[in-house]
PDB file of C-alpha atoms and ligand atoms in Angstrom:
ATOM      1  CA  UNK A   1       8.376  70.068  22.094  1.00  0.00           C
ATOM      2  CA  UNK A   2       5.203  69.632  24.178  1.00  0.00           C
ATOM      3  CA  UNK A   3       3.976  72.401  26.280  1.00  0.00           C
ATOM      4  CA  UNK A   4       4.201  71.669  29.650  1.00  0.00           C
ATOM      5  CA  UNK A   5       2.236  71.977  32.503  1.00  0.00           C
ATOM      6  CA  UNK A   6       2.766  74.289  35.508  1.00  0.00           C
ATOM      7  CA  UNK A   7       4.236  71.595  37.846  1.00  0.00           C
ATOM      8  CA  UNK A   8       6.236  72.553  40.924  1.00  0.00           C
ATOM      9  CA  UNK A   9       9.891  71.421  40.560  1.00  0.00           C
ATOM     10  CA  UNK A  10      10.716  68.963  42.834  1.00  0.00           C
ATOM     11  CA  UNK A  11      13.996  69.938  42.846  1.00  0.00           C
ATOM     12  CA  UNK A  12      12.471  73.395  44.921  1.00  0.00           C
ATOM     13  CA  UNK A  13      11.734  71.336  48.246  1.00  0.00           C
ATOM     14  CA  UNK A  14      14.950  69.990  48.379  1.00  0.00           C
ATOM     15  CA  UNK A  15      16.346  67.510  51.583  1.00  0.00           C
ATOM     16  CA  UNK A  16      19.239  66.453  52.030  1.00  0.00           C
ATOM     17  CA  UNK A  17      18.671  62.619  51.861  1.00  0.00           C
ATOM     18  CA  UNK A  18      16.123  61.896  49.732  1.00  0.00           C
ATOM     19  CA  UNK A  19      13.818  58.782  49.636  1.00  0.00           C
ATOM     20  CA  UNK A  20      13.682  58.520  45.793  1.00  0.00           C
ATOM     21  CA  UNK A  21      15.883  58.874  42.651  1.00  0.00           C
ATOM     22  CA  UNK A  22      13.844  60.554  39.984  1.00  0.00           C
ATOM     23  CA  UNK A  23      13.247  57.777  37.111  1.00  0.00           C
ATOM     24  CA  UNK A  24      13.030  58.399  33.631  1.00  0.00           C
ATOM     25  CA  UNK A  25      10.195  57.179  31.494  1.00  0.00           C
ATOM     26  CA  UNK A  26       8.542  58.580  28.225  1.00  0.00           C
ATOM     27  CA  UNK A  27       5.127  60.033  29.037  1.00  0.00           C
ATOM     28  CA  UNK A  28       2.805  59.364  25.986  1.00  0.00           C
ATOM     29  CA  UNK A  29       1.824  62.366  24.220  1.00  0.00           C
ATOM     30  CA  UNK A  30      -1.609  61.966  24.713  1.00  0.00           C
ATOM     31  CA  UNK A  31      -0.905  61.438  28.891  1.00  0.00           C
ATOM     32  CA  UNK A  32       1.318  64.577  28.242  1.00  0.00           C
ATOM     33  CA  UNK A  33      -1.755  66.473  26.536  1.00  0.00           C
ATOM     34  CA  UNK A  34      -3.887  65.590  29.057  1.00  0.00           C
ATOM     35  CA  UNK A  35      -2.310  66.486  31.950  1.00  0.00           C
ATOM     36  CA  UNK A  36      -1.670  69.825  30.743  1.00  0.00           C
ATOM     37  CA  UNK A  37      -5.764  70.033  30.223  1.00  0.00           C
ATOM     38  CA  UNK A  38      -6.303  68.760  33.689  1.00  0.00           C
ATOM     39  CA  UNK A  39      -3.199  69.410  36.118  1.00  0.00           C
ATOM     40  CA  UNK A  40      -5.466  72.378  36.803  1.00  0.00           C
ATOM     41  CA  UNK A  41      -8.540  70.372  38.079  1.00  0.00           C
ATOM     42  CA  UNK A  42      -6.304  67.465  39.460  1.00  0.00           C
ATOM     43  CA  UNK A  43      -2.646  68.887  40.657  1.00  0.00           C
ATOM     44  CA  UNK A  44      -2.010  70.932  43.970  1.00  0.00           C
ATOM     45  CA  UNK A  45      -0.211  74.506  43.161  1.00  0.00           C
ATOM     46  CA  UNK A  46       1.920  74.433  45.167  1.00  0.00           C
ATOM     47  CA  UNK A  47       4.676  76.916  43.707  1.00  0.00           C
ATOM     48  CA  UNK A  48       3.009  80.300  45.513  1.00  0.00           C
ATOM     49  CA  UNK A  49       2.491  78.388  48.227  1.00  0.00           C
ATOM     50  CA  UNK A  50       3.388  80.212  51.259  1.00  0.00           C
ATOM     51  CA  UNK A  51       4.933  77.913  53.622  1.00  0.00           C
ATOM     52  CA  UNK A  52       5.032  80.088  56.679  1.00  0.00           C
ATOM     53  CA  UNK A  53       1.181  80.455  56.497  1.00  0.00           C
ATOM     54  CA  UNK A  54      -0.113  77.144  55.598  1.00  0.00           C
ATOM     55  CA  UNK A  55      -3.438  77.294  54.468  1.00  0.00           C
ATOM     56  CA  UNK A  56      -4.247  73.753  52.878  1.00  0.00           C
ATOM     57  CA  UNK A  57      -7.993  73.952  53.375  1.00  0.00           C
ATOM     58  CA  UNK A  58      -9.028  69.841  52.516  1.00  0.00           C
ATOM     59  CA  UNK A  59     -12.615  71.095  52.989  1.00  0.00           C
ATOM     60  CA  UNK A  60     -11.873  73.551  49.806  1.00  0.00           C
ATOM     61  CA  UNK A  61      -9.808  71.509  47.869  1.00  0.00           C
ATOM     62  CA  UNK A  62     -11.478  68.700  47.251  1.00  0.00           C
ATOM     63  CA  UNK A  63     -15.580  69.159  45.639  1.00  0.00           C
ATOM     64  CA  UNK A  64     -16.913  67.570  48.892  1.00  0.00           C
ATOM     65  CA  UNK A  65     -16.156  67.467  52.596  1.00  0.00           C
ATOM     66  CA  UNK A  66     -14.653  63.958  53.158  1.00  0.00           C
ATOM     67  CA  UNK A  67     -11.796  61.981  55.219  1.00  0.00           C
ATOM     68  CA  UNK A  68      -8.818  62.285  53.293  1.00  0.00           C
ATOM     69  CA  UNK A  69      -5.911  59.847  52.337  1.00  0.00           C
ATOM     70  CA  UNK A  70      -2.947  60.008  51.521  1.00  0.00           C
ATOM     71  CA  UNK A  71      -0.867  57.620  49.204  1.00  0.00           C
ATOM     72  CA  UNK A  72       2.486  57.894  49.255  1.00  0.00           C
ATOM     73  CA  UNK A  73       4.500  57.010  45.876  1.00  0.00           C
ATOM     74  CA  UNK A  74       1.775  56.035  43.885  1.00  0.00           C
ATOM     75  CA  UNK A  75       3.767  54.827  40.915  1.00  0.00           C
ATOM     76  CA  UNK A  76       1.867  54.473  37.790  1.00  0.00           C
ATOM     77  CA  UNK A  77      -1.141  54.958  39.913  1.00  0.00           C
ATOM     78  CA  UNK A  78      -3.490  52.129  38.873  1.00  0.00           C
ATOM     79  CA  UNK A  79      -4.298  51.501  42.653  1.00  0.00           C
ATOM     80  CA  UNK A  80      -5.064  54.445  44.036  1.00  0.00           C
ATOM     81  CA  UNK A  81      -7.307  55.371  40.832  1.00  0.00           C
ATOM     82  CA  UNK A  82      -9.329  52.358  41.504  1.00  0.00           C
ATOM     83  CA  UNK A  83      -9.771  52.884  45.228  1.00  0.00           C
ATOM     84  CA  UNK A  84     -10.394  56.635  44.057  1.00  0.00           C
ATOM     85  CA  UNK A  85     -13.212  55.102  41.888  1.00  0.00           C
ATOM     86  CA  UNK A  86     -14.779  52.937  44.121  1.00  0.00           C
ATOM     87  CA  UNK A  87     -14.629  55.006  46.920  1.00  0.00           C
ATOM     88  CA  UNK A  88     -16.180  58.345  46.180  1.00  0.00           C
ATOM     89  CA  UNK A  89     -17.321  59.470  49.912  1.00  0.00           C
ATOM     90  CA  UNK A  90     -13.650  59.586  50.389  1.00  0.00           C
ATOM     91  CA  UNK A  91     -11.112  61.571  49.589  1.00  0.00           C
ATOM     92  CA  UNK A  92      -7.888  61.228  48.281  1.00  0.00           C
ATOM     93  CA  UNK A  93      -4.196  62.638  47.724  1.00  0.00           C
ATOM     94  CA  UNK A  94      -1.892  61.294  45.396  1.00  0.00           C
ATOM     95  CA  UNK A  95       1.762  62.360  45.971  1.00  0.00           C
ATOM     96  CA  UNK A  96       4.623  60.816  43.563  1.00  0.00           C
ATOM     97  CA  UNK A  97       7.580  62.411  41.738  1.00  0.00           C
ATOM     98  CA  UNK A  98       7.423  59.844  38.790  1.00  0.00           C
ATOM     99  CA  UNK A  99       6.018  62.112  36.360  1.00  0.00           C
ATOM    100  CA  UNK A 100       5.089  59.192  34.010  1.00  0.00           C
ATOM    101  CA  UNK A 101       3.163  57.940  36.757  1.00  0.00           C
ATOM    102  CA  UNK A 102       1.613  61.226  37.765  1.00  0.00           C
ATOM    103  CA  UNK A 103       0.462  61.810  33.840  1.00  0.00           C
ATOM    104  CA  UNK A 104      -0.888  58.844  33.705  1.00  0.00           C
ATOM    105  CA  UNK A 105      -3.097  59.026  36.798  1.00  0.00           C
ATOM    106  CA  UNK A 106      -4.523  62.700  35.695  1.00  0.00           C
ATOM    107  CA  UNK A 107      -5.418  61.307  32.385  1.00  0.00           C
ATOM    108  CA  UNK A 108      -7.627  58.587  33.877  1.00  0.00           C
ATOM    109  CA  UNK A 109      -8.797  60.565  36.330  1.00  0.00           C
ATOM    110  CA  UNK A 110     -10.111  63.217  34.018  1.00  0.00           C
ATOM    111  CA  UNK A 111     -11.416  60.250  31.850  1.00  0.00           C
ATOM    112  CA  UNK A 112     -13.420  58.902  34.888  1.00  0.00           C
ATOM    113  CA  UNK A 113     -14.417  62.834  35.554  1.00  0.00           C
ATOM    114  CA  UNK A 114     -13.156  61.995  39.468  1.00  0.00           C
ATOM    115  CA  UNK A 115     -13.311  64.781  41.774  1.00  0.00           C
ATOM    116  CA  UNK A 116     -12.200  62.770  44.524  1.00  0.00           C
ATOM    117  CA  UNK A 117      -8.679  62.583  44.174  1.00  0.00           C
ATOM    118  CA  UNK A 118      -5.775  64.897  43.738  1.00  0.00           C
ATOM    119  CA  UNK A 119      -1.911  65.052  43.023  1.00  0.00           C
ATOM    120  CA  UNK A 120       1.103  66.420  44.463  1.00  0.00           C
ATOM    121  CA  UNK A 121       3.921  66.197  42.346  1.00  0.00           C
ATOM    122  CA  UNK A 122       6.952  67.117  45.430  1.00  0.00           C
ATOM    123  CA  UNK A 123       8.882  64.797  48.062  1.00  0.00           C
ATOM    124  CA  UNK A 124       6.031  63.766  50.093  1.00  0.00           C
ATOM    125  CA  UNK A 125       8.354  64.531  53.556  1.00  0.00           C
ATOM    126  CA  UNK A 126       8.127  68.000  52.637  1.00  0.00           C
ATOM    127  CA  UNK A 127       4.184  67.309  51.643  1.00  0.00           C
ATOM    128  CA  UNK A 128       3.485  66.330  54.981  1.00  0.00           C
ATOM    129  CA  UNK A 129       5.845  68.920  56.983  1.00  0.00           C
ATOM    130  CA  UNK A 130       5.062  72.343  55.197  1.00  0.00           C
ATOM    131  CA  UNK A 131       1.783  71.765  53.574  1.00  0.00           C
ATOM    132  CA  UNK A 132      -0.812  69.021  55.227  1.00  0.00           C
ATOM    133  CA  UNK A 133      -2.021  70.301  58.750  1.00  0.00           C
ATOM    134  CA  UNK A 134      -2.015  68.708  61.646  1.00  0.00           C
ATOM    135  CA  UNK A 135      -4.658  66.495  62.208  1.00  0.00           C
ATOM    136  CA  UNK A 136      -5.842  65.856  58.996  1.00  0.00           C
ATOM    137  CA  UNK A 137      -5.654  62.743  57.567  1.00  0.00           C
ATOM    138  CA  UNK A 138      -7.482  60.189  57.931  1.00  0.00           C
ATOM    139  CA  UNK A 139      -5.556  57.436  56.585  1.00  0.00           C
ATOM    140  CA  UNK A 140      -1.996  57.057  55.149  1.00  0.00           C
ATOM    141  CA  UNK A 141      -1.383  54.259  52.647  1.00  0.00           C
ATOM    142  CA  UNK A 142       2.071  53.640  51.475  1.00  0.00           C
ATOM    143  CA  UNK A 143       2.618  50.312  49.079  1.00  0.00           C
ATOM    144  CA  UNK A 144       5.973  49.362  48.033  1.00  0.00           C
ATOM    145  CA  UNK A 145       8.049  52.253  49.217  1.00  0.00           C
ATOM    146  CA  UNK A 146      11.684  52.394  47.498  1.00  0.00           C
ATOM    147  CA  UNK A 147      13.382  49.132  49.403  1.00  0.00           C
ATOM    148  CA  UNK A 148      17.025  50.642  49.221  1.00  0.00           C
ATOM    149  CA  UNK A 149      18.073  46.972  49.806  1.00  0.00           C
ATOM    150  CA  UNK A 150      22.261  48.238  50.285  1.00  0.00           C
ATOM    151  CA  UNK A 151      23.308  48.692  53.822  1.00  0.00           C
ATOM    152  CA  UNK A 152      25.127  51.820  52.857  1.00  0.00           C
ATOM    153  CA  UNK A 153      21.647  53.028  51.711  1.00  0.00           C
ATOM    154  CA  UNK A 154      19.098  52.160  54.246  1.00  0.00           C
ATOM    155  CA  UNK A 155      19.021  55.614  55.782  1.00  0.00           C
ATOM    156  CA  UNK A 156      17.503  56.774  52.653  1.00  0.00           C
ATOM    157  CA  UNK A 157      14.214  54.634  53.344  1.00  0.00           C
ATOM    158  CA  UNK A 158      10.939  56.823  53.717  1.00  0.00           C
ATOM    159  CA  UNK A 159      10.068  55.367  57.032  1.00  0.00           C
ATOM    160  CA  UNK A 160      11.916  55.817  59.934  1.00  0.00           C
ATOM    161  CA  UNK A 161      11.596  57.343  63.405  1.00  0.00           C
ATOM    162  CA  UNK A 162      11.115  60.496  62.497  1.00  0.00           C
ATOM    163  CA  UNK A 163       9.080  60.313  59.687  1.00  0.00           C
ATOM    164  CA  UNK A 164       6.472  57.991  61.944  1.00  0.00           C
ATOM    165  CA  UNK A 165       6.676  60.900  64.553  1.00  0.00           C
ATOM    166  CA  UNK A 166       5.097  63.429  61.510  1.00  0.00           C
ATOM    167  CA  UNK A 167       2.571  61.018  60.376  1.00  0.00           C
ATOM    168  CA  UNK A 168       1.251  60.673  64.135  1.00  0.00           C
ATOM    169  CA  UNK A 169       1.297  64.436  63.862  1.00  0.00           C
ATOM    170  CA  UNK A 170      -0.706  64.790  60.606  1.00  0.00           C
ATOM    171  CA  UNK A 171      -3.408  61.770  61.107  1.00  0.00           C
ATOM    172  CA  UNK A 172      -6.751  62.374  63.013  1.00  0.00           C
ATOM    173  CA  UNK A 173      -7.078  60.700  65.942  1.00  0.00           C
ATOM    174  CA  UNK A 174      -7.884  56.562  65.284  1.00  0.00           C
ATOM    175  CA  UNK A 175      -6.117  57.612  61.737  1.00  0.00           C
ATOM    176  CA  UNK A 176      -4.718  54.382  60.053  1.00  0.00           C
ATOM    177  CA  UNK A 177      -1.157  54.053  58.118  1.00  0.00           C
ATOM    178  CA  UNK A 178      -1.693  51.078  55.729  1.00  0.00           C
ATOM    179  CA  UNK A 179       2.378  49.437  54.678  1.00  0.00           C
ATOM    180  CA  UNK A 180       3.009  47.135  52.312  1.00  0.00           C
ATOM    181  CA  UNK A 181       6.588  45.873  51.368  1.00  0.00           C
ATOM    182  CA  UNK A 182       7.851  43.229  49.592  1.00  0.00           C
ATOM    183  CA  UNK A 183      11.338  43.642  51.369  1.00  0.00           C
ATOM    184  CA  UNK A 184      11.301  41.212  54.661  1.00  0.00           C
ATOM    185  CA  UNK A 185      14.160  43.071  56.125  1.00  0.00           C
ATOM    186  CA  UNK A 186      12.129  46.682  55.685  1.00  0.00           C
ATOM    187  CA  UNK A 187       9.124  45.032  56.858  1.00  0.00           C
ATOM    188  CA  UNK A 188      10.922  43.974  59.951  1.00  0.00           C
ATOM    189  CA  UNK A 189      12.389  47.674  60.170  1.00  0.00           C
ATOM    190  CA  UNK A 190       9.155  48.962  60.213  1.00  0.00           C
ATOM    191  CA  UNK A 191       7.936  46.884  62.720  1.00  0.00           C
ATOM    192  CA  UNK A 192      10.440  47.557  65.140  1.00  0.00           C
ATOM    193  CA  UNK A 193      10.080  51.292  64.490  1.00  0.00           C
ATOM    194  CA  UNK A 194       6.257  51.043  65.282  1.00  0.00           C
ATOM    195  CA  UNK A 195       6.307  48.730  68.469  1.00  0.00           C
ATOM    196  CA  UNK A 196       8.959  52.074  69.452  1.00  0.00           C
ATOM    197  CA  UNK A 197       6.281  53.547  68.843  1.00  0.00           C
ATOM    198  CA  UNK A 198       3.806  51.702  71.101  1.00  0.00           C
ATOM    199  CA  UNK A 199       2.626  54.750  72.860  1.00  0.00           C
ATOM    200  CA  UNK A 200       1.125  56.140  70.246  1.00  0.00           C
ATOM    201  CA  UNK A 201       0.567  53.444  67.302  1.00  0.00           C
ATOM    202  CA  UNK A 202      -0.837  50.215  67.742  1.00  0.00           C
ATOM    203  CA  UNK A 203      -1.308  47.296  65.263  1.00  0.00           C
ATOM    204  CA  UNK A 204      -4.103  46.616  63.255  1.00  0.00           C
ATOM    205  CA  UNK A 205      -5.125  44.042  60.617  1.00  0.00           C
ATOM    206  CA  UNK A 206      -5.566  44.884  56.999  1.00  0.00           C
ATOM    207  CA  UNK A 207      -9.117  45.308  56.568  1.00  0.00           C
ATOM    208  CA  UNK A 208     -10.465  45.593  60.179  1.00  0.00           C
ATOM    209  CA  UNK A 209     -10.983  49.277  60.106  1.00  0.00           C
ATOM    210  CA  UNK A 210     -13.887  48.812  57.211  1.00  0.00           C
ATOM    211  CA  UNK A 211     -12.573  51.612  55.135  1.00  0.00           C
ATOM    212  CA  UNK A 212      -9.078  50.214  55.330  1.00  0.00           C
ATOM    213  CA  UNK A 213      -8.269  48.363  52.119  1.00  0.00           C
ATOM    214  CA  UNK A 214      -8.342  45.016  52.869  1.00  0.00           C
ATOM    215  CA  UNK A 215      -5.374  42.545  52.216  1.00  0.00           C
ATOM    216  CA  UNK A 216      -7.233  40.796  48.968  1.00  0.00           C
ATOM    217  CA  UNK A 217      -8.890  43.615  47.533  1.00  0.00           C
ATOM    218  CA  UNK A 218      -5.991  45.927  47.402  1.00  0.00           C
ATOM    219  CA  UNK A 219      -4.960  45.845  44.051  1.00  0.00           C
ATOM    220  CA  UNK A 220      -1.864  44.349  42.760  1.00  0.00           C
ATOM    221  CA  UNK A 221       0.298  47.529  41.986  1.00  0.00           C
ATOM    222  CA  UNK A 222       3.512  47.272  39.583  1.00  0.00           C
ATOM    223  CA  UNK A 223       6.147  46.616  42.157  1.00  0.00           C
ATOM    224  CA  UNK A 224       3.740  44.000  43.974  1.00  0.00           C
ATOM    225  CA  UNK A 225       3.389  42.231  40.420  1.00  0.00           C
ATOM    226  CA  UNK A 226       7.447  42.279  40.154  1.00  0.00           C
ATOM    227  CA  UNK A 227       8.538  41.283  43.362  1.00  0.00           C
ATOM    228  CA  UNK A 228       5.652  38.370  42.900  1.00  0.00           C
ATOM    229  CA  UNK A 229       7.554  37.392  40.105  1.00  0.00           C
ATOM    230  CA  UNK A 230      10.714  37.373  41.902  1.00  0.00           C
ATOM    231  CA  UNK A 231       9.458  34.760  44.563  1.00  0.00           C
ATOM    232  CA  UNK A 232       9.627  37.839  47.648  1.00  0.00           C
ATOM    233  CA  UNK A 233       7.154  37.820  50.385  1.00  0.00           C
ATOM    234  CA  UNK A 234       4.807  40.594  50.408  1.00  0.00           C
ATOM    235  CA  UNK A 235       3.709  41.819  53.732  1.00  0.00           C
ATOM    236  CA  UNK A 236       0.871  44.157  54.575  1.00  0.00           C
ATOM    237  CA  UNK A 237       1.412  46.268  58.181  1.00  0.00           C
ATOM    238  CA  UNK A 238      -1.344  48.259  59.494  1.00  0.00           C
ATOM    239  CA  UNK A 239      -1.269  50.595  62.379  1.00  0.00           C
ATOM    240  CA  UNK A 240      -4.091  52.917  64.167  1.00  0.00           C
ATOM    241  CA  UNK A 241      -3.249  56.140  65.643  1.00  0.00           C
ATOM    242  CA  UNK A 242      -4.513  55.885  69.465  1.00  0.00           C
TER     243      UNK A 242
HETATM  244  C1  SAM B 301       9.038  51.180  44.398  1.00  0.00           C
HETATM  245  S1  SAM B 301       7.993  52.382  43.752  1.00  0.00           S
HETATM  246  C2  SAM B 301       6.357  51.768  44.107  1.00  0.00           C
HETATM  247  C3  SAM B 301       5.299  52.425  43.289  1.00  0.00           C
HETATM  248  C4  SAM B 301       3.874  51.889  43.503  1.00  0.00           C
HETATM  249  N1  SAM B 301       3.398  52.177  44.843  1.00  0.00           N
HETATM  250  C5  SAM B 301       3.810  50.421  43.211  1.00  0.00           C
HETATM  251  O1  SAM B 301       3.703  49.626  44.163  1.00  0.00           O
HETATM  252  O2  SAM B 301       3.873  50.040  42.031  1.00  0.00           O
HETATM  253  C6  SAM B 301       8.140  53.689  44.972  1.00  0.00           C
HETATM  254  C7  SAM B 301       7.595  54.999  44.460  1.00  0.00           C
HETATM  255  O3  SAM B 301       7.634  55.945  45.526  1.00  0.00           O
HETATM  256  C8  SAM B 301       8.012  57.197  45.009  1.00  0.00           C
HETATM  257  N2  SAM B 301       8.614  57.951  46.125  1.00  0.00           N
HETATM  258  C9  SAM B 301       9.631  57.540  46.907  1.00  0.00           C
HETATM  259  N3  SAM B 301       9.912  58.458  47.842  1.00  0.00           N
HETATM  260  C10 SAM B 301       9.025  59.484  47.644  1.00  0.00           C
HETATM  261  C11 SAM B 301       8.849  60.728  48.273  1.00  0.00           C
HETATM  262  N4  SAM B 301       9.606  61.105  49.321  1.00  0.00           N
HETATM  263  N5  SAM B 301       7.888  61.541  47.804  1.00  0.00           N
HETATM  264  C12 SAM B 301       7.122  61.172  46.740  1.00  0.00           C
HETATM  265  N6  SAM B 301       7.251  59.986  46.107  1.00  0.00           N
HETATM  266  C13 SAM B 301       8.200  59.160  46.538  1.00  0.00           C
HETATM  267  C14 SAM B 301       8.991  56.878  43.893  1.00  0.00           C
HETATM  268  O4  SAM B 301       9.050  57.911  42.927  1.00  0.00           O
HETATM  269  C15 SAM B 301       8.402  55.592  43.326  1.00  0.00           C
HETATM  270  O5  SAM B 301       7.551  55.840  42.230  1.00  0.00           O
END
């Protein structure tokens, strides 16, 4: 069997209800061999991490001082790699528990010889709550977040009240979140939960905010491409911190 690399268990932050259900997938050996060479250059270690004192240090962790964004279940990774690529006077944080996915992106990555970009391989609530400091981020970008169409399982979606309440916590001041869907009825959800949000978020078009990805450059990601294929709408919501 392959050696593999010091990753932090996901199963060690555990939450009650989770946004995700870990999916299978082979990782190709050489995607497996390579992200044992380069989790140490790429992946956060977050397994000493001591929660009580949090010292993530963006300044130190990435090789220059930059705004930093994070992407929220990155998938296979193709778009934030490319954004990663053409953007290198930002920052950026990758956090996904598909570990296909977050193979794949370290072997590009280390391929491309980034040092721009980084990955966190835990639940990206716990991410933001125990390990990002307040203030910090300068953009949030989350593209096709797990749709849990069932009724019975909507309280499992990523974004709700609470979670908008931490990202206000965690961006900078005039710090962007960047949604895309292609789920109508989330989209709607989301919208509602941000106009609750009114004092403290307000709408923004895709693309306004110059670094903000616009709407036709993002690139298509894998879900996108699917739900495409299925006929579903895809909506982009953007909202600035005030
Ligand atoms: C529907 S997929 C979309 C992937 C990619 N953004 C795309 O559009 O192709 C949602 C991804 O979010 C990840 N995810 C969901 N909740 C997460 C969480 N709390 N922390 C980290 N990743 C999460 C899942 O593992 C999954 O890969």
């Amino acid at each position: 069997m392959t050696e593999q690399a010091d990753l932090t268990p996901v199963a060690r932050h555990p939450r009650t209800i989770r946004s995700f259900v870990k999916r299978g997938g082979r990782i190709p050996p050489g995607a497996q061999k390579a992200l044992n060479a380069a989790w140490e250059h790429y992946g956060l270690a977050l397994d000493s991490y001591d929660v009580n004192t949090p010292v993530l240090n963006f300044d130190k962790l990435f090789a220059k001082v930059n705004p930093v964004i994070l992407e929220i279940g990155f998938g296979m990774g193709h778009s934030l790699l490319a954004m990663a690529k053409a953007n290198p006077d930002m920052n950026y944080l990758g956090v996904e528990v598909h570990e296909p996915g977050i193979a794949r992106i370290i072997k590009s990555a280390a391929e491309l010889g980034l040092t721009n970009l980084k990955i966190a391989r835990v639940d990206a609530v716990w991410l933001l709550q125990k390990v990002v400091l307040p203030q910090s981020l300068f953009g949030v970008q989350i593209f096709f977040p797990d749709p849990w169409h069932k009724k019975r399982h909507e309280k499992r979606r990523l974004i709700n009240a609470e979670f908008i309440t931490l990202l206000n916590s965690r961006l900078v001041k005039k710090g962007w979140v960047h949604i895309a869907t292609d789920w109508v009825p989330y989209a709607e959800q989301v919208q509602q939960l941000f106009e609750e949000a009114a004092e403290t978020f307000q709408a923004i078009l895709p693309g306004l905010q110059g670094l903000l990805p616009d709407k036709g450059e993002r690139l298509l990601t894998k879900f996108e491409r699917r739900g495409l294929r299925l006929g579903h709408e895809v909506r982009d919501l953007c909202y600035q911190k005030l």
